[in-house]
Short mmCIF file of C-alpha atoms in Angstrom, two decimals:
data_model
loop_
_atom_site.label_atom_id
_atom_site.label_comp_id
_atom_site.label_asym_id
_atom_site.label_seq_id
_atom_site.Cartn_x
_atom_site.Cartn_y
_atom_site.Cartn_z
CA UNK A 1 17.30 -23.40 -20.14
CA UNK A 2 19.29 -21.17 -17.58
CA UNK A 3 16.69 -19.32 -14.98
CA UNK A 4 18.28 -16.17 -16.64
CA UNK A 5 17.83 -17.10 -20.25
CA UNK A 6 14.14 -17.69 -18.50
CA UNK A 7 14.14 -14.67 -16.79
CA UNK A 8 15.33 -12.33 -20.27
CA UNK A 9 12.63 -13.76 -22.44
CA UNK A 10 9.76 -13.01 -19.74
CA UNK A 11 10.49 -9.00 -20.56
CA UNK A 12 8.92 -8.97 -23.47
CA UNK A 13 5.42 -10.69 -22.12
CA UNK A 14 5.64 -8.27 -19.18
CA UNK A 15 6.31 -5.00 -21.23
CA UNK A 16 3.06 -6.27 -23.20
CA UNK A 17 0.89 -7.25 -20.17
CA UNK A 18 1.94 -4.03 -18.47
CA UNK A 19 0.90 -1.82 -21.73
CA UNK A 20 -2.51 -3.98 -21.46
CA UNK A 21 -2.83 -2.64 -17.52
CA UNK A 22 -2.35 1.02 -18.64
CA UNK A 23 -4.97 0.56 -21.62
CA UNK A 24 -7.35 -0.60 -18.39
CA UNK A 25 -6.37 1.98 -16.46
CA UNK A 26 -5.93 4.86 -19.06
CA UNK A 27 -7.62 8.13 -17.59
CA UNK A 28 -5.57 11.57 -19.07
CA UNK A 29 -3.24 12.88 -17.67
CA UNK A 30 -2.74 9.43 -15.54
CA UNK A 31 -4.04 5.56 -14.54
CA UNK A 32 -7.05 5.26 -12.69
CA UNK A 33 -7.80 1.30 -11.45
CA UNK A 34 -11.04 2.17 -9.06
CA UNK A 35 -10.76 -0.46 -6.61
CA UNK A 36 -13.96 -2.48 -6.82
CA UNK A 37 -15.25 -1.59 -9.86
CA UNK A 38 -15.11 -2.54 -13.62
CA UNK A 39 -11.55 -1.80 -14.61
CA UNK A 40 -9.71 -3.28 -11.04
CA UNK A 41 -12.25 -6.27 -12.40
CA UNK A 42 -10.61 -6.08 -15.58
CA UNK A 43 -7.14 -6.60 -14.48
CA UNK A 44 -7.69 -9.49 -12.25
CA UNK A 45 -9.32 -10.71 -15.30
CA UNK A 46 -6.18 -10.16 -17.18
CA UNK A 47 -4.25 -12.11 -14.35
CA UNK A 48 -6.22 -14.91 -14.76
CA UNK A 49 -5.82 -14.97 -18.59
CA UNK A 50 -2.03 -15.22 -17.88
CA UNK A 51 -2.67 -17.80 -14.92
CA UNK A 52 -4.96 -19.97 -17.67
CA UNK A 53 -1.30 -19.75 -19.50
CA UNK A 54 0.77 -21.18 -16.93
CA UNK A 55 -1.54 -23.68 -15.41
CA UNK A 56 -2.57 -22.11 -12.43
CA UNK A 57 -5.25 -22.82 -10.20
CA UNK A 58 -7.72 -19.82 -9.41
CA UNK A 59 -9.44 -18.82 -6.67
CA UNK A 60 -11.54 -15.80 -5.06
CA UNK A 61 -12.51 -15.38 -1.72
CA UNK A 62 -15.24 -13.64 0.37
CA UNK A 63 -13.80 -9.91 -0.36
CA UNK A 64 -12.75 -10.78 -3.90
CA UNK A 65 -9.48 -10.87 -3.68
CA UNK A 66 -7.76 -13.31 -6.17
CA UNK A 67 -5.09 -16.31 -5.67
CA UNK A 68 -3.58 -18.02 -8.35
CA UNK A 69 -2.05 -21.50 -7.10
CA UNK A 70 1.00 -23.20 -9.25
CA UNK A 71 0.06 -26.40 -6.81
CA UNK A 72 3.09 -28.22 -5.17
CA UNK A 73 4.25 -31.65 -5.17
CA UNK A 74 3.59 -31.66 -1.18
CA UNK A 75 0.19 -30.04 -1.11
CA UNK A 76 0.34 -30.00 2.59
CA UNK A 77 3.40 -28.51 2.86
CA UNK A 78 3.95 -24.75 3.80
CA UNK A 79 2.55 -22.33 0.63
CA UNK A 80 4.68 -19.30 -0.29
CA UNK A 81 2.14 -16.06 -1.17
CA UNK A 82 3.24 -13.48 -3.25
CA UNK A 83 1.25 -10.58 -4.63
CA UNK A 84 0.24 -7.15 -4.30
CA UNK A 85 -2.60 -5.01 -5.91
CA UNK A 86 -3.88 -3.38 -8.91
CA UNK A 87 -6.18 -0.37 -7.65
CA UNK A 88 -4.66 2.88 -8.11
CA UNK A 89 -5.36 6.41 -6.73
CA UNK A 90 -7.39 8.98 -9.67
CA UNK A 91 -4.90 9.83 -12.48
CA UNK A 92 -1.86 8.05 -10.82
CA UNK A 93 0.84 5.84 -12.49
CA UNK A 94 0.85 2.05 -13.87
CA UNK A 95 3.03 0.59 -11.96
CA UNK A 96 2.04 1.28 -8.02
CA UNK A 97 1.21 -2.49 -6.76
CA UNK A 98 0.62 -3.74 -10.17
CA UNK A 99 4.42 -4.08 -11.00
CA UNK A 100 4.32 -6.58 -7.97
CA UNK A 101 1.57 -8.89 -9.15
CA UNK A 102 3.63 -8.65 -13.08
CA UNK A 103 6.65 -9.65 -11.36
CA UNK A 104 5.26 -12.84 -9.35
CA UNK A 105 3.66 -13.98 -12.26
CA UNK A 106 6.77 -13.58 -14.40
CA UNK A 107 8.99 -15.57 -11.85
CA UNK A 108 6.40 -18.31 -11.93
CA UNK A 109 6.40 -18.49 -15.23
CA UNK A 110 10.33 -18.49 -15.74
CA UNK A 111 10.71 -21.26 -12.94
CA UNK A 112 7.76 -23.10 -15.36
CA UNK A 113 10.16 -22.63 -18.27
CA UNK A 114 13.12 -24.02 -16.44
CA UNK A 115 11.55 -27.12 -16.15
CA UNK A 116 11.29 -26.21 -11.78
CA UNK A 117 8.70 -28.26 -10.43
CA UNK A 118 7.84 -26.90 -6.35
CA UNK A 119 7.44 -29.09 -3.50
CA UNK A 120 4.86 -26.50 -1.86
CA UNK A 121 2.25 -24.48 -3.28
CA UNK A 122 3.33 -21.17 -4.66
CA UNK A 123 0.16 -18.78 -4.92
CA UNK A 124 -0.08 -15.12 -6.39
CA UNK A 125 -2.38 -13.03 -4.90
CA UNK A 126 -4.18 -9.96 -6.71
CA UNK A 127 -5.43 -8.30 -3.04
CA UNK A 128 -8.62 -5.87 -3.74
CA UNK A 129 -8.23 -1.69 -2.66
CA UNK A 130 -4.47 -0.98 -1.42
CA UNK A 131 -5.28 2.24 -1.94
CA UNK A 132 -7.04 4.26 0.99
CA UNK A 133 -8.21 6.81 -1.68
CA UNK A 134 -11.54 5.07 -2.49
CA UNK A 135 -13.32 4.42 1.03
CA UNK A 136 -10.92 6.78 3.75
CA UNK A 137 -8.78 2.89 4.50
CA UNK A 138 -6.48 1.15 2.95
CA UNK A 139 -5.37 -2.09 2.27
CA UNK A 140 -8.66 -3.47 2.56
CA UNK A 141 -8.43 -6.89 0.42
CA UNK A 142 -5.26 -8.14 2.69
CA UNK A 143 -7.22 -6.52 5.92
CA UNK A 144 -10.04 -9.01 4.84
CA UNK A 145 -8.01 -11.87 3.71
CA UNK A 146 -6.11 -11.78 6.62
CA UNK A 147 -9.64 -11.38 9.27
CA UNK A 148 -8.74 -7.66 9.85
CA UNK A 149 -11.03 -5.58 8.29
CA UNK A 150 -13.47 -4.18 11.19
CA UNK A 151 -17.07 -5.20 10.27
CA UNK A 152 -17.94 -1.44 10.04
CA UNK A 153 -15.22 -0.79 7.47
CA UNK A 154 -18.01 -2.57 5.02
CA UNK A 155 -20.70 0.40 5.48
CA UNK A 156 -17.86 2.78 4.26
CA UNK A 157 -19.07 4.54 1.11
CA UNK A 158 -16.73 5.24 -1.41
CA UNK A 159 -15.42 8.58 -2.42
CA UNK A 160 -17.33 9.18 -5.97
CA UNK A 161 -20.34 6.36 -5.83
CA UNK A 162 -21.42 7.03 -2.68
CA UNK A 163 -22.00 3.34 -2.70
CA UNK A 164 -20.87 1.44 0.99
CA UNK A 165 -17.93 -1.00 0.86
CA UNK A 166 -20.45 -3.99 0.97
CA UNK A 167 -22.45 -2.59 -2.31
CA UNK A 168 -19.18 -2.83 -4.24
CA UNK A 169 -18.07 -6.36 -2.84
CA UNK A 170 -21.75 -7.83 -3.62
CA UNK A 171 -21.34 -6.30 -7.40
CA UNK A 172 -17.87 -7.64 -7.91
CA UNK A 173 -19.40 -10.82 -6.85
CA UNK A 174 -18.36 -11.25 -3.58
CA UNK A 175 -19.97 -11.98 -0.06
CA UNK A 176 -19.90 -9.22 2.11
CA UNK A 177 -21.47 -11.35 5.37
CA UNK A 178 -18.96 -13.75 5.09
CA UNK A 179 -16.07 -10.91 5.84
CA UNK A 180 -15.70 -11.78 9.84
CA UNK A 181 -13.36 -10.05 11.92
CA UNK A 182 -11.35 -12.87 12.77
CA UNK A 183 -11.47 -15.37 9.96
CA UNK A 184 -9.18 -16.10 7.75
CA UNK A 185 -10.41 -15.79 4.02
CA UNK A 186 -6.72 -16.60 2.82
CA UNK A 187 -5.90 -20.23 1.17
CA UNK A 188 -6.82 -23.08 3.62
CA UNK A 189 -2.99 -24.55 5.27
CA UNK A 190 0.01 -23.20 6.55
CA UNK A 191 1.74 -20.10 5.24
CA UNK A 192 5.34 -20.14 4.83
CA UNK A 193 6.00 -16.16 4.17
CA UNK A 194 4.68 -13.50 2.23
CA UNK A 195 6.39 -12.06 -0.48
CA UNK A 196 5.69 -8.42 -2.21
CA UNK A 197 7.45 -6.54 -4.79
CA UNK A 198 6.67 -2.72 -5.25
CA UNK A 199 8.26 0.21 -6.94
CA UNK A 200 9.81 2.67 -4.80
CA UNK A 201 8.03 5.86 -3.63
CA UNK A 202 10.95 7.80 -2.87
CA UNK A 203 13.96 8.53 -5.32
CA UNK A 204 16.60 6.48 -2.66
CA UNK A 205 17.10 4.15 -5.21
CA UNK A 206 17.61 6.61 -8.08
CA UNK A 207 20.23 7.85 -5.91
CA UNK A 208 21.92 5.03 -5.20
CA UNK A 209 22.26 4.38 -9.06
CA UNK A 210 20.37 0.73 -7.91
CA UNK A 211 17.57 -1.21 -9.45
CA UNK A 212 16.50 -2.91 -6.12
CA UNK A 213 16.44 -2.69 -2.40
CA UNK A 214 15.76 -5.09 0.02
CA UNK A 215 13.19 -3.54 2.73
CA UNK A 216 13.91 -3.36 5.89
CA UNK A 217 10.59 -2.78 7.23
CA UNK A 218 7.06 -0.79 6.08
CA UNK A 219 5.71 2.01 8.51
CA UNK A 220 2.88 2.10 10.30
CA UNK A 221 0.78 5.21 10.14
CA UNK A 222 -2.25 6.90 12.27
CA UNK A 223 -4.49 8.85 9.66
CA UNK A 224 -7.08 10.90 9.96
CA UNK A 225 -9.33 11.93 6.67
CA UNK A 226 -10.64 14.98 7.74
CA UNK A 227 -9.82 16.87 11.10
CA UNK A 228 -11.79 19.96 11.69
CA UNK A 229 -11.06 23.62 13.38
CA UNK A 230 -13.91 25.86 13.87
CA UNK A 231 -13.06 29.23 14.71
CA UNK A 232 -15.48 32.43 13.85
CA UNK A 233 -15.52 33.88 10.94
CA UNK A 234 -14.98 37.27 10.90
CA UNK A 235 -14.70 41.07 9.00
CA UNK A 236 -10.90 40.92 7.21
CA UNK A 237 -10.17 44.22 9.42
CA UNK A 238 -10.27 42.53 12.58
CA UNK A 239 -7.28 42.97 15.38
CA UNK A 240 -5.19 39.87 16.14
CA UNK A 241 -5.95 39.44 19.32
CA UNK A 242 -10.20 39.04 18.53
CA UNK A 243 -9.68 37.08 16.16
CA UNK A 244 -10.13 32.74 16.22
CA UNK A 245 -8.96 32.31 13.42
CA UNK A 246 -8.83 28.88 11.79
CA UNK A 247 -6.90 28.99 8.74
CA UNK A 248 -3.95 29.84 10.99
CA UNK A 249 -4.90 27.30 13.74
CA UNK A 250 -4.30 25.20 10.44
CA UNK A 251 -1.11 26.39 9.70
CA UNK A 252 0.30 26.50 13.07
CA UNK A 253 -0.49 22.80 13.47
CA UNK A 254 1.46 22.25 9.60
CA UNK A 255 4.55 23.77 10.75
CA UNK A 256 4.60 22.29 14.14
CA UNK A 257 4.30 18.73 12.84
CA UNK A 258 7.48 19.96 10.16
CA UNK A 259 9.55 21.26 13.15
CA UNK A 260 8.50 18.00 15.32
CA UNK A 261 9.91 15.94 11.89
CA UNK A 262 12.90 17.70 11.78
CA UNK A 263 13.81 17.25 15.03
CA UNK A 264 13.28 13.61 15.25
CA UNK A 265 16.02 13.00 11.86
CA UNK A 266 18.28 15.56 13.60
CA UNK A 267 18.00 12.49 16.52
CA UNK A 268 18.17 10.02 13.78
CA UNK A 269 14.64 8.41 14.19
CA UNK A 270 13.07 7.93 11.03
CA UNK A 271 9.09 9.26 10.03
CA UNK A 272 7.30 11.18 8.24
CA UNK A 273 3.85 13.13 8.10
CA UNK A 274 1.83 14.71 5.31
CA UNK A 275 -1.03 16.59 4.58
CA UNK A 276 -2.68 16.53 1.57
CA UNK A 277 -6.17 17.94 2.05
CA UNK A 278 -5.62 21.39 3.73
CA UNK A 279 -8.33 24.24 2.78
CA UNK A 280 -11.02 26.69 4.26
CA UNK A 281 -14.91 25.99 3.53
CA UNK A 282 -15.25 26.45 -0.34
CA UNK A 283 -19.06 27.57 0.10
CA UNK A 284 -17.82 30.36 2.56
CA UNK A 285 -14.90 31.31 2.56
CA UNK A 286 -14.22 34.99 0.30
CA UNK A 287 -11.09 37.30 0.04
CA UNK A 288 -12.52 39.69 2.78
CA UNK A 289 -13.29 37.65 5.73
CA UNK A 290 -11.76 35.75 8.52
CA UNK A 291 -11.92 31.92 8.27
CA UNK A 292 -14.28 30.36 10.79
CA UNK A 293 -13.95 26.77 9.37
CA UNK A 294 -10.66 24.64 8.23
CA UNK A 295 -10.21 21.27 7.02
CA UNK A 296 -7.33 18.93 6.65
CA UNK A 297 -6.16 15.88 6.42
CA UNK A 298 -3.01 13.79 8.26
CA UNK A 299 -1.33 10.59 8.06
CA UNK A 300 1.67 9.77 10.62
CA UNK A 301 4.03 7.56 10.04
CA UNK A 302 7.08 5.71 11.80
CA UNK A 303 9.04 2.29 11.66
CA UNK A 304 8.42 1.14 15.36
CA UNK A 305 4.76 0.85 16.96
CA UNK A 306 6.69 2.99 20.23
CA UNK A 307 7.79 5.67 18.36
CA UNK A 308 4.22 5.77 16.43
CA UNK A 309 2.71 5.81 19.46
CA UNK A 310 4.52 8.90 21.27
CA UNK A 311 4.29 10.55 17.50
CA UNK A 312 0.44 10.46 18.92
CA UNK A 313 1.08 11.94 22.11
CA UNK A 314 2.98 15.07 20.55
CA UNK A 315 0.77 15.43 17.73
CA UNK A 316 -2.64 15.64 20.34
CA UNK A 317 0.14 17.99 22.47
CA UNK A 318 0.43 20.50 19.08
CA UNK A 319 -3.75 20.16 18.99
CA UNK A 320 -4.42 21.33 22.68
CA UNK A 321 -1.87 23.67 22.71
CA UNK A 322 -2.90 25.51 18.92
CA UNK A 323 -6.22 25.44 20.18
CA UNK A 324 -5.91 26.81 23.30
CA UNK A 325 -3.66 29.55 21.63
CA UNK A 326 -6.21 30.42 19.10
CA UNK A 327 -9.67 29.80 20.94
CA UNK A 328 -10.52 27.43 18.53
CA UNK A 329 -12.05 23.65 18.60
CA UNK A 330 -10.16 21.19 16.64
CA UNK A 331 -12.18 17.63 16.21
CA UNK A 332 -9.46 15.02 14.79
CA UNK A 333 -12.34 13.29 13.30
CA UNK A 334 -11.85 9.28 12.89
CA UNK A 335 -8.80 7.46 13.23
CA UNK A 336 -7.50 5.32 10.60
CA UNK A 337 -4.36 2.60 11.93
CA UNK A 338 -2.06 0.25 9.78
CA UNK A 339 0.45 -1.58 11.59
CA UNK A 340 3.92 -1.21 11.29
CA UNK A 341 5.47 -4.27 9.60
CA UNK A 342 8.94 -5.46 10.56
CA UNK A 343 10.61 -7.37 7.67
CA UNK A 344 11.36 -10.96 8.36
CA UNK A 345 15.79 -11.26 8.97
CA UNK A 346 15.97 -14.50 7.07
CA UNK A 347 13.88 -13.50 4.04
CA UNK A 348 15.56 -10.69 3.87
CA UNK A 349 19.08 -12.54 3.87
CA UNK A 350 17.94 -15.12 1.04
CA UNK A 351 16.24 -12.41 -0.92
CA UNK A 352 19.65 -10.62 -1.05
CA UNK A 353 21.89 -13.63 -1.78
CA UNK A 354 19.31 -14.45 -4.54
CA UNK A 355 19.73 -11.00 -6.01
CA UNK A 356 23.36 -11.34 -5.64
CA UNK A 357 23.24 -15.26 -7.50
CA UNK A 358 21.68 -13.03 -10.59
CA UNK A 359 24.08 -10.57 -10.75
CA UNK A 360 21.92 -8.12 -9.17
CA UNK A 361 23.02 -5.51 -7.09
CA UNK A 362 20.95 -4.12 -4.07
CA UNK A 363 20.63 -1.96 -1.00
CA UNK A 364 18.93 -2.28 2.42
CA UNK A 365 16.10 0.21 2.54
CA UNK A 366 13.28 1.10 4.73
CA UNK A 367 9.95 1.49 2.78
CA UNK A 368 8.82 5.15 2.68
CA UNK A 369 5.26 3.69 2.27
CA UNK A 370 2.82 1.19 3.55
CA UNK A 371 2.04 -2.06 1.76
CA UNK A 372 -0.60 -4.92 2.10
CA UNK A 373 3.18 -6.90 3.35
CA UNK A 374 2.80 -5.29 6.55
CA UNK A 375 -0.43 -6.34 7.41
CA UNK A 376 1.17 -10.08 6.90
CA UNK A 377 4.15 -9.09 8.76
CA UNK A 378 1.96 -7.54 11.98
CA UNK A 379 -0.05 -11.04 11.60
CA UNK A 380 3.22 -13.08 12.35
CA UNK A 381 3.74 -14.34 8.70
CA UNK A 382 7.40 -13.96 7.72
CA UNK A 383 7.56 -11.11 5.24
CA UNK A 384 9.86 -9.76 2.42
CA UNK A 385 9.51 -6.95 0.22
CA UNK A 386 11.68 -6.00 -2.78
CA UNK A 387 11.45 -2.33 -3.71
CA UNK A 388 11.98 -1.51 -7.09
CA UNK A 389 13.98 1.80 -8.84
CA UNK A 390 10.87 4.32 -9.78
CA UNK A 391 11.92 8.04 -10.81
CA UNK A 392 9.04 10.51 -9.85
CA UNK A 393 7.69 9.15 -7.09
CA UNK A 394 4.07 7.62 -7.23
CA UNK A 395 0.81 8.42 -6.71
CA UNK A 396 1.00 10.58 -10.20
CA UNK A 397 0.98 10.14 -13.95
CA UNK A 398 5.21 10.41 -14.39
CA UNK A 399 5.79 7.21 -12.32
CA UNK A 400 8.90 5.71 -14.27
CA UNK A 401 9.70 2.61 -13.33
CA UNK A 402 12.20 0.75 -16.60
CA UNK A 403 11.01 -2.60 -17.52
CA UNK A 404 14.72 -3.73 -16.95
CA UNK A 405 14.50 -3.58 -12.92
CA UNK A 406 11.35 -4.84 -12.90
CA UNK A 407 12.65 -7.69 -14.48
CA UNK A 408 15.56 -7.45 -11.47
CA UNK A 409 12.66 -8.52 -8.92
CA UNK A 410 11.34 -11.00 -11.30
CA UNK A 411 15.16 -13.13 -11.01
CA UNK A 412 15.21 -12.37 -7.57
CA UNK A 413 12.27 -13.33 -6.75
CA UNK A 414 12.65 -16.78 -9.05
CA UNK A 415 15.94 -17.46 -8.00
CA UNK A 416 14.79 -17.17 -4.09
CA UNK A 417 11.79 -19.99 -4.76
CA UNK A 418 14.43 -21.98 -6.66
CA UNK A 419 16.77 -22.39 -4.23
CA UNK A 420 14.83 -21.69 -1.07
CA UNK A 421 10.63 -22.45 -1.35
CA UNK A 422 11.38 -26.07 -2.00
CA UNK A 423 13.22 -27.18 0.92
CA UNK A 424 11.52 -24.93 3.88
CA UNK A 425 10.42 -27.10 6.57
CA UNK A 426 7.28 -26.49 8.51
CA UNK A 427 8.61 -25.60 11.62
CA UNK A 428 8.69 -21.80 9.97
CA UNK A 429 5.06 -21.98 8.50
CA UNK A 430 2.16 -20.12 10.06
CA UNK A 431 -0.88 -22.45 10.30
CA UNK A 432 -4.08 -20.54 8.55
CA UNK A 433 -7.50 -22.44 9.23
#
């Protein structure tokens, strides 16, 4: 059997296991997958139904995060890792991270049906929480797999339990003590790359009249969850120039961060920001007075770690000088990190010519989003990622990813391991102990 006769009769197992996810998930209007908790259990557990299936070797670690291992003929030689998640945010979509653990598992099992046997170990990982909606950080599974979740990320409670980080771990049965800044809870041997397919979260693709894009590279973002102005609160009738008030400290800082984005794509250097909590006290605050209190929330974003970095600078500039402006105090709160991830040149060269081997057309593309792939990538482990066509965005109920280019990452993604996984030598590999 051709890998694309392989490929074509995989679509209608992943239609069916992705209608199985969104039964999981189901939560009107939208998906909700709570990360550590019964139905994020549940679709690992349907993973390793479909892993029984093919053969594969299963595994959990420390943090719960699951592997599934299609073992190699060299089991000593460099492993290929691909994966992503299945937690979603409340009453988003069925396809954010889980269209990348479909795909992996689809390649495998189209390589399986080609008669492909691997020299190396290919393993598909399921990572726990991508989502920084449930405990204020994200990407905690690949964070912990890869030894770089801080050890006070685990008293973290999340955001509708109230239960910390640990609790969950221990009830999904993992170990909580066991998650060490430092060590490495991934598959014992070298690493040859990671791989990661993910829908888009911008319509680029849509545009482009594309199914898939090669990434070029994931941001890195600074967030912080909940940044606080306290001003006085005040009788609606008050002058201007008495008034501190913080609802417009608020909004000055909004449209000085939309000016400051502007500017830098007039310049031609790519970011973004957004805010997505921005509100007055809802226990206080009434038609006819002043607002002494405002919240928000902020993530930053940018492709290079420099560029991040001054982003900081101008963004605490924009806080001094709003506060000063408005005799207000303005607390950023905690600070939140995830490393920009560079995607690896070669990987990103085979994953195209594979794509173009299939018959698949594709595009170069910076991600608009982060991904547990750049926490490999800021590790040192080679890293691709294949973003897939998605109309409507993500993080919502109208996601629209077609089956069809999902089934464009699974060829790419089999094609690559056919032609490439078996022969890497392990000069390229990064050693994992």
């Amino acid at each position: 059997m051709t890998l694309a006769a392989a490929v074509a009769e995989e679509q209608p197992r992943v239609a069916a296991l992705l209608d199985r996810l969104a039964a999981i998930g189901a939560d009107p209007p939208g998906i909700t997958r709570h990360a550590f908790d019964e139905r994020e259990n549940a679709a690992h557990a349907l993973a390793v139904v479909e892993a029984g299936r093919l053969g594969l070797q299963v595994a959990r670690d420390a943090a719960c995060n699951l592997y599934l291992t299609w073992p190699g003929a060299g089991r000593s030689a460099p492993r290929v890792l691909l994966g992503s998640h299945f937690d979603s945010v409340r009453h988003g979509g069925n396809f954010d991270g889980a269209a990348g653990v479909v795909a992996a598992l689809a390649a495998v099992s189209a390589l399986r049906a080609t008669g492909f046997t691997p020299r190396a170990d290919i393993t598909i990982a399921a990572f726990r929480c991508e989502e920084a909606v449930w405990f204020g950080l994200g990407l905690i599974g690949s964070r912990a797999a890869l030894g770089l979740l801080p050890r006070e990320a685990l008293d973290r409670r999340r955001a509708d339990t109230g239960l910390t980080l640990a609790d969950h771990i221990t009830r999904c049965g993992g170990d909580p003590d066991a998650i060490v800044p430092g060590t490495r809870l991934l598959p014992v041997g070298p690493i040859r790359c990671f791989l990661e397919a993910h829908i888009e979260q911008a319509p680029s693709l849509i545009e482009a009249g594309l199914p898939l894009a090669i990434a070029t590279g994931i941001p890195g973002n600074i967030r912080h969850a909940a940044i606080r102005i306290a001003g006085e609160d005040a009788h609606v009738g008050l002058p201007r120039r008495f008034r501190r008030d913080a609802a417009l400290a608020g909004a000055d800082i909004f449209t000085a961060l939309d000016a400051l984005w502007a500017e830098e794509e007039e310049a031609g250097r790519a970011m973004a920001f957004t805010i997505g909590r921005f509100h007055t006290d809802t226990s206080t605050h009434e038609l006819t007075v002043v607002a002494g209190d405002f919240t928000f929330s902020l993530d930053l974003r940018a492709y290079d770690a420099a560029h991040l970095a001054a982003l900081e600078q101008r963004l605490h500039a924009i806080v001094a000088e709003v506060a000063a402006r408005r005799g207000v105090g303005i607390e950023l709160g905690p600070r939140n990190a995830a490393p920009v991830g560079p995607c690896d040149p070669a990987l990103r060269a085979g994953l195209a010519a594979a794509a173009a081997r299939m018959g698949i057309a594709t595009m170069p593309l910076g991600s608009p989003a982060s991904h547990d792939a750049a926490n490999f990538a800021a590790a040192g482990i080679p890293t691709g990622l294949l973003l897939i066509r998605n109309a409507n965005g993500s993080h919502n109920p109208r996601e629209a990813m077609e089956i069809p280019d999902l089934m464009a990452a699974t060829a790419t993604f089999a094609e690559w391991l056919r032609a490439e996984a078996a022969g890497w030598s392990r000069s390229r590999s990064v050693g994992i102990s």
